[in-house]
Amino acid sequence: MNTRIMKRAAWSLALLIPALARPAMAELVINPHEVAGSVDFGQIVKGRIKGSTYEDQPITRTGVYLTVSGVRDERLEVRMTVGGLLWLPLMPPTDASPGARIVQFGPGVGQAQAIYSFGDVENPSSRLQFGLFPIKYNPDAANLGEYLFRSGAYPGYVWNGGWSYLNSASYLAQGVRFNLPTFSGKVTHDFTLFMDRNIEPIHDLAPGYLVTFKPNPVFELGAGAVWAHAITLKKENGRNGITPETKENAYSKTTERPVDYAGDSSACLDYYNDKVGHAAGKSDCGYYTFRGIKMMARASADIGALLKVDGIRSGDFKLYGEVALLGVQDQPFYYEDRSRRMPMMAGVNLPTFGLLDRLAVEMEYYRSPFLNDIGQPLNSNRPLPIAGGDLDNPVNYGPGTKEYTKDDIKWSVYAKREITQGLTLYAQAASDNSRHFDVVMANPYDTPATRTPSEWYYVLRLEFGLF
């Protein structure tokens, strides 16, 4: 980055404190409240969770949301969204407990953020955003992609969906984002510092950087990196740290294999077995870590704007894609091949000549050798993809092996149509990485409900609101 950009960023940040200290009589404008609701209905046509097979399993959710926002002195904008969700837990078909059949309700916060604009209020030179807010760096992703923030490095899980089945290709960040447009808006920089607060060790801070290059209305390029768990506020090497020093998380530096499955003698294995703690055994032990750098690159081309065909609006016919590297540094045995830590997504918006507002088809290829499983970090605080199993036996390509490939391909079809102002219909059919929630603690399941391309679901949403 050149010196001019760095100086501009420094001056913008230096002006923040005196700018916020303006008189209390500054002008305050309250925007009209936004009240919205949605009703989802669909089915898991075929899927599985915890060994149970689902066929024609209904999935429903109903939500209501209230957004309040305002602007003080034309520079400081505050936005807050609260809401509630009626949802049904997805339990194994054999579960006859009442809790598995009762509708659950949960309140939530969709955003609680402030945005301060520097320079000209009509065309700000930069913006500082802080609090709890959604971030979406890939404007084209309808369902798949958006890997940089909603994926892990070690293990390299990918995730989409969540509490919202549709329109959820974004990340709810907690932290700070500094947005800096340059070269007349053709190059935009984003500096982020977000809290790691999902399933890995929480409370750590992850700095990140994104850049977007849009030379013209047709093409857009983007790239970024995040250093997950770079700043930790607790002991790094304890049992619950980012590098847990336990036997279950240890590997032998000599054999470069996990200690529990070393298969041969090693000083590290002897160290844990005899518990003597001799220096040779302790020095042979290495430990897997959550800390790692994730990288992303993306591109899009608006074919409709390029061809200028009658009946095709800008954005109706668009090609886009994204690729990520979930962990730059290798770790023994589990994470030895960067090419197998690279999820890739390709999508296309297909023209419908006014029939739909958007029709998007997306495909994902992720050649990870392991099942897309979050069980170890979620339940045991270990940066491991699986636990146990016959790690070296790929005969049946089972979830407990090092060569599980049946979930490498994902797909998604998304459609949107505004019926009238304030009333919109959405539809999505997919075999993706969505995880559902149980009834005990509303925890996500370790694996997606749809693993193979032949396992899929569909959801219809009617969204309505007063704006």
Short mmCIF file of C-alpha atoms in Angstrom, two decimals:
data_model
loop_
_atom_site.label_atom_id
_atom_site.label_comp_id
_atom_site.label_asym_id
_atom_site.label_seq_id
_atom_site.Cartn_x
_atom_site.Cartn_y
_atom_site.Cartn_z
CA MET A 1 0.00 0.00 0.00
CA ASN A 2 1.42 3.44 -0.89
CA THR A 3 2.34 6.17 1.61
CA ARG A 4 -0.48 8.45 0.50
CA ILE A 5 -3.14 5.89 1.49
CA MET A 6 -1.50 5.26 4.86
CA LYS A 7 -1.36 8.99 5.65
CA ARG A 8 -5.00 9.40 4.67
CA ALA A 9 -6.05 6.57 6.98
CA ALA A 10 -4.01 7.98 9.87
CA TRP A 11 -5.50 11.48 9.49
CA SER A 12 -9.04 10.08 9.39
CA LEU A 13 -8.54 8.14 12.62
CA ALA A 14 -6.86 11.12 14.31
CA LEU A 15 -9.93 13.26 13.64
CA LEU A 16 -12.36 10.80 15.22
CA ILE A 17 -12.15 11.87 18.89
CA PRO A 18 -12.62 15.63 18.43
CA ALA A 19 -15.32 14.97 15.86
CA LEU A 20 -17.32 12.89 18.31
CA ALA A 21 -16.88 15.56 20.99
CA ARG A 22 -19.15 18.07 19.25
CA PRO A 23 -21.80 19.91 21.28
CA ALA A 24 -24.78 17.95 22.53
CA MET A 25 -27.05 20.29 20.56
CA ALA A 26 -25.94 18.71 17.28
CA GLU A 27 -28.77 17.87 14.89
CA LEU A 28 -30.38 14.47 15.36
CA VAL A 29 -32.48 12.86 12.61
CA ILE A 30 -34.46 9.70 13.41
CA ASN A 31 -35.21 7.55 10.38
CA PRO A 32 -38.59 5.82 9.94
CA HIS A 33 -38.69 2.50 11.77
CA GLU A 34 -38.54 -0.68 9.76
CA VAL A 35 -40.86 -3.51 10.81
CA ALA A 36 -40.58 -6.79 8.94
CA GLY A 37 -41.54 -10.43 9.24
CA SER A 38 -40.98 -13.64 7.34
CA VAL A 39 -42.45 -17.13 7.15
CA ASP A 40 -40.32 -20.05 5.95
CA PHE A 41 -41.58 -23.46 4.96
CA GLY A 42 -39.71 -26.31 3.35
CA GLN A 43 -38.49 -29.87 3.58
CA ILE A 44 -35.30 -31.81 3.89
CA VAL A 45 -36.10 -34.10 0.98
CA LYS A 46 -33.20 -36.33 1.91
CA GLY A 47 -30.52 -35.90 4.56
CA ARG A 48 -28.96 -37.25 7.73
CA ILE A 49 -27.94 -36.13 11.21
CA LYS A 50 -26.08 -38.23 13.79
CA GLY A 51 -26.61 -41.42 11.84
CA SER A 52 -30.36 -40.85 11.38
CA THR A 53 -31.74 -40.55 7.84
CA TYR A 54 -34.33 -37.89 7.06
CA GLU A 55 -36.79 -38.01 4.19
CA ASP A 56 -39.44 -35.33 3.58
CA GLN A 57 -38.68 -33.75 6.94
CA PRO A 58 -40.56 -30.40 7.31
CA ILE A 59 -38.51 -27.36 8.29
CA THR A 60 -40.30 -24.13 9.28
CA ARG A 61 -39.39 -20.82 10.86
CA THR A 62 -41.25 -17.55 11.49
CA GLY A 63 -39.49 -14.32 12.37
CA VAL A 64 -40.28 -10.71 13.17
CA TYR A 65 -37.79 -7.83 13.21
CA LEU A 66 -37.69 -4.16 14.22
CA THR A 67 -34.97 -1.78 13.04
CA VAL A 68 -34.43 1.68 14.50
CA SER A 69 -31.82 4.05 13.07
CA GLY A 70 -30.85 7.68 13.15
CA VAL A 71 -28.12 10.15 12.22
CA ARG A 72 -26.49 12.74 14.48
CA ASP A 73 -24.85 15.78 12.94
CA GLU A 74 -24.99 14.11 9.50
CA ARG A 75 -21.93 12.00 10.38
CA LEU A 76 -22.69 9.50 13.10
CA GLU A 77 -25.28 6.91 12.04
CA VAL A 78 -26.61 4.40 14.57
CA ARG A 79 -28.55 1.26 13.59
CA MET A 80 -30.17 -1.31 15.86
CA THR A 81 -32.24 -4.39 14.97
CA VAL A 82 -33.95 -6.72 17.41
CA GLY A 83 -36.28 -9.57 16.69
CA GLY A 84 -37.57 -12.98 17.56
CA LEU A 85 -37.73 -16.34 15.86
CA LEU A 86 -40.15 -19.25 16.19
CA TRP A 87 -38.31 -22.41 15.20
CA LEU A 88 -38.54 -26.18 15.44
CA PRO A 89 -35.47 -28.19 16.46
CA LEU A 90 -34.37 -30.92 14.10
CA MET A 91 -34.21 -34.09 16.16
CA PRO A 92 -33.59 -37.73 15.18
CA PRO A 93 -36.80 -39.42 13.94
CA THR A 94 -36.63 -41.87 16.85
CA ASP A 95 -36.72 -39.08 19.46
CA ALA A 96 -40.19 -39.16 21.05
CA SER A 97 -39.51 -36.55 23.74
CA PRO A 98 -41.97 -33.61 23.94
CA GLY A 99 -39.14 -31.12 23.47
CA ALA A 100 -38.50 -32.49 20.01
CA ARG A 101 -42.03 -31.59 18.90
CA ILE A 102 -42.59 -28.21 20.59
CA VAL A 103 -42.05 -24.93 18.76
CA GLN A 104 -39.17 -22.98 20.31
CA PHE A 105 -38.81 -19.20 20.53
CA GLY A 106 -35.63 -17.19 20.73
CA PRO A 107 -34.97 -13.43 20.80
CA GLY A 108 -31.96 -12.02 19.02
CA VAL A 109 -30.02 -8.95 18.00
CA GLY A 110 -29.50 -8.48 14.28
CA GLN A 111 -27.24 -5.43 14.59
CA ALA A 112 -26.14 -2.82 17.11
CA GLN A 113 -23.70 -0.62 15.26
CA ALA A 114 -22.49 2.90 14.67
CA ILE A 115 -20.93 4.31 11.51
CA TYR A 116 -18.93 7.54 11.49
CA SER A 117 -18.27 9.25 8.16
CA PHE A 118 -15.19 11.41 7.58
CA GLY A 119 -14.81 14.24 5.09
CA ASP A 120 -17.67 15.24 2.82
CA VAL A 121 -20.89 13.79 4.22
CA GLU A 122 -22.26 13.31 0.70
CA ASN A 123 -19.14 11.48 -0.45
CA PRO A 124 -17.17 10.40 2.64
CA SER A 125 -13.41 9.99 2.36
CA SER A 126 -13.61 7.05 4.82
CA ARG A 127 -15.93 5.39 7.32
CA LEU A 128 -15.43 3.80 10.73
CA GLN A 129 -17.93 1.07 11.60
CA PHE A 130 -18.05 -0.55 15.05
CA GLY A 131 -20.30 -2.74 17.18
CA LEU A 132 -22.27 -5.78 16.02
CA PHE A 133 -23.04 -5.71 12.31
CA PRO A 134 -23.35 -7.93 9.24
CA ILE A 135 -20.47 -7.88 6.78
CA LYS A 136 -20.72 -9.15 3.23
CA TYR A 137 -17.66 -8.68 1.04
CA ASN A 138 -18.95 -10.74 -1.92
CA PRO A 139 -22.10 -8.94 -3.15
CA ASP A 140 -22.87 -11.72 -5.64
CA ALA A 141 -22.91 -14.74 -3.30
CA ALA A 142 -26.50 -15.88 -2.75
CA ASN A 143 -25.78 -18.91 -0.56
CA LEU A 144 -22.34 -20.47 -1.01
CA GLY A 145 -18.98 -18.71 -0.72
CA GLU A 146 -18.16 -15.87 1.71
CA TYR A 147 -15.42 -18.13 3.11
CA LEU A 148 -13.15 -15.61 4.76
CA PHE A 149 -15.21 -14.99 7.91
CA ARG A 150 -17.62 -17.94 8.13
CA SER A 151 -15.11 -20.77 7.91
CA GLY A 152 -12.33 -22.23 10.02
CA ALA A 153 -8.65 -22.81 9.32
CA TYR A 154 -7.78 -25.71 11.61
CA PRO A 155 -10.03 -27.59 11.09
CA GLY A 156 -11.05 -26.23 7.70
CA TYR A 157 -14.81 -26.38 8.06
CA VAL A 158 -17.14 -24.34 5.84
CA TRP A 159 -20.55 -23.07 6.87
CA ASN A 160 -23.58 -21.39 5.38
CA GLY A 161 -27.12 -20.89 6.55
CA GLY A 162 -27.67 -20.66 10.29
CA TRP A 163 -30.73 -19.19 11.96
CA SER A 164 -31.85 -17.95 8.56
CA TYR A 165 -32.27 -20.48 5.78
CA LEU A 166 -32.15 -17.78 3.07
CA ASN A 167 -30.36 -14.48 2.48
CA SER A 168 -27.71 -15.43 5.02
CA ALA A 169 -24.56 -15.34 2.86
CA SER A 170 -22.90 -12.90 5.24
CA TYR A 171 -21.19 -12.82 8.63
CA LEU A 172 -22.41 -11.15 11.81
CA ALA A 173 -19.21 -9.48 12.98
CA GLN A 174 -18.40 -8.08 16.41
CA GLY A 175 -15.65 -5.51 16.30
CA VAL A 176 -14.34 -2.64 14.16
CA ARG A 177 -14.14 -2.02 10.41
CA PHE A 178 -12.42 0.92 8.72
CA ASN A 179 -13.48 1.51 5.11
CA LEU A 180 -11.22 3.58 2.86
CA PRO A 181 -12.13 4.25 -0.81
CA THR A 182 -9.29 5.39 -3.08
CA PHE A 183 -8.75 6.28 -6.74
CA SER A 184 -12.23 7.80 -7.09
CA GLY A 185 -13.84 4.73 -5.53
CA LYS A 186 -12.30 2.24 -7.94
CA VAL A 187 -10.15 0.69 -5.19
CA THR A 188 -11.63 0.20 -1.73
CA HIS A 189 -9.75 -0.98 1.35
CA ASP A 190 -11.29 -2.52 4.47
CA PHE A 191 -9.31 -2.96 7.68
CA THR A 192 -11.07 -5.18 10.22
CA LEU A 193 -10.56 -6.35 13.77
CA PHE A 194 -13.23 -8.88 14.72
CA MET A 195 -13.74 -11.14 17.70
CA ASP A 196 -13.52 -14.90 17.16
CA ARG A 197 -16.78 -15.80 18.87
CA ASN A 198 -18.33 -18.82 17.15
CA ILE A 199 -17.16 -22.38 17.73
CA GLU A 200 -13.40 -22.04 18.06
CA PRO A 201 -11.80 -20.61 21.25
CA ILE A 202 -13.78 -17.44 21.83
CA HIS A 203 -12.66 -13.93 22.83
CA ASP A 204 -9.61 -13.96 20.54
CA LEU A 205 -9.20 -11.09 18.08
CA ALA A 206 -8.60 -11.59 14.36
CA PRO A 207 -7.20 -8.69 12.28
CA GLY A 208 -8.07 -8.70 8.59
CA TYR A 209 -7.70 -6.78 5.36
CA LEU A 210 -9.85 -6.74 2.21
CA VAL A 211 -9.41 -4.89 -1.06
CA THR A 212 -11.94 -4.43 -3.87
CA PHE A 213 -11.01 -3.28 -7.36
CA LYS A 214 -13.81 -2.16 -9.68
CA PRO A 215 -12.27 -0.57 -12.79
CA ASN A 216 -15.59 -0.31 -14.62
CA PRO A 217 -19.26 -1.37 -14.27
CA VAL A 218 -18.54 -4.80 -15.82
CA PHE A 219 -15.68 -6.31 -13.84
CA GLU A 220 -14.94 -6.53 -10.11
CA LEU A 221 -12.01 -8.18 -8.32
CA GLY A 222 -11.50 -8.73 -4.62
CA ALA A 223 -9.02 -10.29 -2.22
CA GLY A 224 -8.47 -10.50 1.51
CA ALA A 225 -6.81 -12.18 4.44
CA VAL A 226 -7.71 -12.82 8.07
CA TRP A 227 -5.31 -13.87 10.82
CA ALA A 228 -7.56 -16.02 13.00
CA HIS A 229 -6.80 -16.01 16.74
CA ALA A 230 -3.86 -13.65 16.23
CA ILE A 231 -4.47 -11.78 19.49
CA THR A 232 -5.52 -13.80 22.50
CA LEU A 233 -6.50 -12.47 25.92
CA LYS A 234 -5.98 -15.74 27.76
CA LYS A 235 -3.30 -18.38 28.15
CA GLU A 236 -2.44 -19.70 24.70
CA ASN A 237 -1.16 -23.15 25.60
CA GLY A 238 -3.55 -24.27 28.32
CA ARG A 239 -6.09 -27.01 27.88
CA ASN A 240 -8.59 -24.43 26.58
CA GLY A 241 -6.10 -22.27 24.71
CA ILE A 242 -5.52 -21.87 21.00
CA THR A 243 -2.76 -24.50 21.14
CA PRO A 244 -4.03 -27.06 23.70
CA GLU A 245 -1.15 -29.01 25.23
CA THR A 246 -2.98 -32.29 25.79
CA LYS A 247 -2.33 -35.85 24.67
CA GLU A 248 -5.42 -35.77 22.42
CA ASN A 249 -4.00 -32.74 20.60
CA ALA A 250 -0.36 -33.86 20.47
CA TYR A 251 1.72 -35.22 17.60
CA SER A 252 5.21 -36.68 17.46
CA LYS A 253 7.75 -34.45 15.73
CA THR A 254 9.67 -37.61 14.82
CA THR A 255 6.86 -39.61 13.21
CA GLU A 256 4.71 -36.55 12.32
CA ARG A 257 1.61 -38.44 13.38
CA PRO A 258 -0.99 -37.83 16.11
CA VAL A 259 0.20 -39.39 19.34
CA ASP A 260 -3.01 -41.35 19.92
CA TYR A 261 -2.62 -42.99 16.49
CA ALA A 262 1.17 -42.97 16.10
CA GLY A 263 1.22 -46.68 15.22
CA ASP A 264 4.84 -46.90 16.26
CA SER A 265 6.99 -45.87 19.14
CA SER A 266 7.89 -42.22 19.65
CA ALA A 267 9.39 -40.24 22.46
CA CYS A 268 6.25 -38.11 22.68
CA LEU A 269 4.06 -41.20 23.00
CA ASP A 270 6.36 -42.60 25.70
CA TYR A 271 6.20 -39.26 27.49
CA TYR A 272 2.42 -39.47 27.79
CA ASN A 273 2.28 -43.20 28.48
CA ASP A 274 4.75 -43.29 31.34
CA LYS A 275 3.96 -39.77 32.56
CA VAL A 276 7.57 -39.43 33.69
CA GLY A 277 7.99 -36.21 31.76
CA HIS A 278 11.53 -36.93 30.64
CA ALA A 279 13.04 -34.16 28.57
CA ALA A 280 13.45 -36.23 25.40
CA GLY A 281 9.79 -37.15 25.32
CA LYS A 282 8.54 -33.66 26.05
CA SER A 283 10.74 -32.07 23.40
CA ASP A 284 9.43 -34.52 20.78
CA CYS A 285 5.83 -33.38 21.32
CA GLY A 286 4.19 -30.85 19.04
CA TYR A 287 0.63 -29.55 19.32
CA TYR A 288 -1.98 -28.57 16.77
CA THR A 289 -3.11 -24.94 16.85
CA PHE A 290 -6.23 -22.98 15.91
CA ARG A 291 -4.16 -19.94 14.93
CA GLY A 292 -3.77 -19.50 11.19
CA ILE A 293 -4.07 -17.16 8.22
CA LYS A 294 -7.04 -17.50 5.86
CA MET A 295 -6.92 -15.95 2.39
CA MET A 296 -9.56 -15.25 -0.26
CA ALA A 297 -9.80 -14.07 -3.87
CA ARG A 298 -12.92 -13.43 -5.93
CA ALA A 299 -14.01 -12.05 -9.31
CA SER A 300 -17.22 -11.21 -11.17
CA ALA A 301 -18.22 -10.17 -14.66
CA ASP A 302 -21.53 -8.55 -15.57
CA ILE A 303 -22.17 -10.17 -18.95
CA GLY A 304 -25.51 -8.39 -19.32
CA ALA A 305 -23.89 -4.96 -18.97
CA LEU A 306 -21.17 -6.02 -21.39
CA LEU A 307 -23.48 -7.34 -24.12
CA LYS A 308 -26.23 -4.72 -23.66
CA VAL A 309 -28.99 -7.06 -24.81
CA ASP A 310 -32.57 -5.78 -24.79
CA GLY A 311 -34.57 -7.24 -21.90
CA ILE A 312 -31.47 -8.07 -19.80
CA ARG A 313 -30.82 -5.60 -17.02
CA SER A 314 -27.44 -5.04 -15.42
CA GLY A 315 -26.86 -7.90 -13.00
CA ASP A 316 -29.39 -10.25 -14.63
CA PHE A 317 -26.64 -12.19 -16.42
CA LYS A 318 -23.54 -12.32 -14.28
CA LEU A 319 -20.67 -14.75 -13.68
CA TYR A 320 -18.88 -14.79 -10.33
CA GLY A 321 -16.58 -16.97 -8.28
CA GLU A 322 -14.52 -17.20 -5.12
CA VAL A 323 -11.62 -19.32 -3.85
CA ALA A 324 -10.10 -19.43 -0.37
CA LEU A 325 -7.14 -20.97 1.40
CA LEU A 326 -8.14 -22.06 4.90
CA GLY A 327 -4.78 -22.03 6.63
CA VAL A 328 -1.55 -20.97 4.95
CA GLN A 329 0.73 -22.95 7.26
CA ASP A 330 0.85 -26.77 7.11
CA GLN A 331 0.53 -28.94 10.20
CA PRO A 332 1.57 -32.63 10.34
CA PHE A 333 -0.72 -35.42 9.14
CA TYR A 334 -4.08 -33.60 9.10
CA TYR A 335 -3.04 -30.42 7.27
CA GLU A 336 -0.24 -31.31 4.86
CA ASP A 337 -1.69 -30.26 1.48
CA ARG A 338 -2.78 -26.66 0.85
CA SER A 339 -4.69 -27.67 -2.28
CA ARG A 340 -7.03 -29.67 -0.06
CA ARG A 341 -7.74 -26.66 2.12
CA MET A 342 -9.11 -24.58 -0.76
CA PRO A 343 -12.91 -24.35 -1.15
CA MET A 344 -14.00 -22.95 -4.52
CA MET A 345 -17.36 -21.51 -5.54
CA ALA A 346 -18.68 -20.55 -8.97
CA GLY A 347 -22.05 -18.95 -9.64
CA VAL A 348 -24.16 -17.42 -12.36
CA ASN A 349 -27.15 -15.09 -12.38
CA LEU A 350 -29.40 -16.26 -15.20
CA PRO A 351 -31.62 -13.77 -17.08
CA THR A 352 -35.36 -14.41 -16.76
CA PHE A 353 -36.51 -11.37 -18.81
CA GLY A 354 -38.57 -9.89 -16.00
CA LEU A 355 -40.10 -13.10 -14.69
CA LEU A 356 -37.87 -13.06 -11.58
CA ASP A 357 -35.81 -10.38 -9.89
CA ARG A 358 -32.95 -12.84 -9.51
CA LEU A 359 -32.19 -16.45 -10.39
CA ALA A 360 -28.78 -17.67 -9.14
CA VAL A 361 -27.18 -21.09 -9.55
CA GLU A 362 -24.05 -21.85 -7.51
CA MET A 363 -21.65 -24.79 -7.25
CA GLU A 364 -18.94 -25.50 -4.69
CA TYR A 365 -15.97 -27.85 -4.81
CA TYR A 366 -13.96 -28.48 -1.65
CA ARG A 367 -11.57 -31.41 -1.84
CA SER A 368 -10.98 -31.65 1.89
CA PRO A 369 -9.92 -35.16 2.94
CA PHE A 370 -12.22 -34.98 5.94
CA LEU A 371 -15.92 -34.69 6.64
CA ASN A 372 -17.09 -31.09 7.14
CA ASP A 373 -17.23 -31.59 10.91
CA ILE A 374 -17.08 -29.02 13.74
CA GLY A 375 -17.38 -31.56 16.55
CA GLN A 376 -13.80 -31.35 17.83
CA PRO A 377 -13.55 -27.54 18.18
CA LEU A 378 -17.18 -27.21 19.32
CA ASN A 379 -17.25 -29.96 21.91
CA SER A 380 -13.61 -30.54 22.91
CA ASN A 381 -11.73 -27.34 22.00
CA ARG A 382 -9.33 -29.21 19.72
CA PRO A 383 -8.12 -27.92 16.33
CA LEU A 384 -8.68 -31.34 14.77
CA PRO A 385 -10.97 -32.40 11.90
CA ILE A 386 -12.05 -35.74 13.42
CA ALA A 387 -11.38 -37.90 16.44
CA GLY A 388 -10.62 -41.61 16.35
CA GLY A 389 -11.54 -43.81 13.46
CA ASP A 390 -9.30 -45.66 11.06
CA LEU A 391 -7.47 -42.58 9.83
CA ASP A 392 -5.32 -44.40 7.27
CA ASN A 393 -7.96 -46.69 5.75
CA PRO A 394 -9.74 -45.10 2.76
CA VAL A 395 -11.48 -48.32 1.68
CA ASN A 396 -15.01 -47.14 2.42
CA TYR A 397 -14.24 -43.40 2.49
CA GLY A 398 -16.06 -43.18 5.78
CA PRO A 399 -16.26 -40.02 7.91
CA GLY A 400 -13.52 -41.38 10.22
CA THR A 401 -10.91 -41.77 7.50
CA LYS A 402 -8.39 -39.38 6.00
CA GLU A 403 -9.97 -39.69 2.56
CA TYR A 404 -13.65 -38.85 2.89
CA THR A 405 -14.64 -37.37 -0.47
CA LYS A 406 -18.39 -37.88 -0.70
CA ASP A 407 -19.13 -34.32 0.43
CA ASP A 408 -16.76 -32.52 -1.93
CA ILE A 409 -19.49 -31.08 -4.20
CA LYS A 410 -22.29 -28.73 -3.11
CA TRP A 411 -24.96 -26.90 -5.12
CA SER A 412 -27.60 -24.24 -4.64
CA VAL A 413 -30.42 -22.62 -6.65
CA TYR A 414 -31.84 -19.31 -5.41
CA ALA A 415 -34.76 -17.25 -6.73
CA LYS A 416 -36.34 -13.94 -5.72
CA ARG A 417 -39.49 -12.13 -6.85
CA GLU A 418 -40.98 -8.94 -5.42
CA ILE A 419 -44.74 -9.35 -5.63
CA THR A 420 -45.51 -5.79 -4.56
CA GLN A 421 -43.85 -3.18 -2.41
CA GLY A 422 -43.30 -4.71 1.02
CA LEU A 423 -44.05 -8.28 -0.09
CA THR A 424 -41.34 -10.55 -1.54
CA LEU A 425 -41.22 -14.27 -2.31
CA TYR A 426 -37.97 -16.24 -2.10
CA ALA A 427 -37.13 -19.84 -2.93
CA GLN A 428 -34.02 -21.92 -2.42
CA ALA A 429 -33.14 -25.54 -3.14
CA ALA A 430 -29.70 -26.74 -2.12
CA SER A 431 -27.31 -29.38 -0.98
CA ASP A 432 -25.05 -27.13 1.05
CA ASN A 433 -23.26 -26.70 4.37
CA SER A 434 -26.26 -25.60 6.47
CA ARG A 435 -26.31 -26.89 10.02
CA HIS A 436 -29.49 -27.24 12.06
CA PHE A 437 -29.96 -26.87 15.81
CA ASP A 438 -30.88 -29.27 18.57
CA VAL A 439 -33.43 -28.68 21.32
CA VAL A 440 -31.21 -29.03 24.39
CA MET A 441 -29.03 -25.92 24.15
CA ALA A 442 -29.85 -24.79 20.59
CA ASN A 443 -26.40 -26.00 19.59
CA PRO A 444 -25.57 -26.55 15.93
CA TYR A 445 -25.06 -30.13 14.81
CA ASP A 446 -21.49 -31.16 14.06
CA THR A 447 -22.15 -31.80 10.37
CA PRO A 448 -24.50 -30.42 7.70
CA ALA A 449 -27.80 -32.22 7.20
CA THR A 450 -27.01 -32.65 3.50
CA ARG A 451 -23.63 -34.27 2.91
CA THR A 452 -23.70 -35.73 -0.59
CA PRO A 453 -25.04 -34.00 -3.75
CA SER A 454 -28.08 -36.32 -3.77
CA GLU A 455 -29.12 -35.12 -0.31
CA TRP A 456 -30.97 -31.80 -0.51
CA TYR A 457 -33.66 -29.50 0.86
CA TYR A 458 -35.90 -26.70 -0.33
CA VAL A 459 -37.30 -23.62 1.44
CA LEU A 460 -39.91 -21.05 0.43
CA ARG A 461 -40.04 -17.69 2.19
CA LEU A 462 -42.69 -15.00 2.20
CA GLU A 463 -41.20 -11.77 3.52
CA PHE A 464 -43.31 -8.74 4.37
CA GLY A 465 -42.60 -5.41 5.95
CA LEU A 466 -43.43 -1.78 6.58
CA PHE A 467 -40.58 0.56 5.73
#
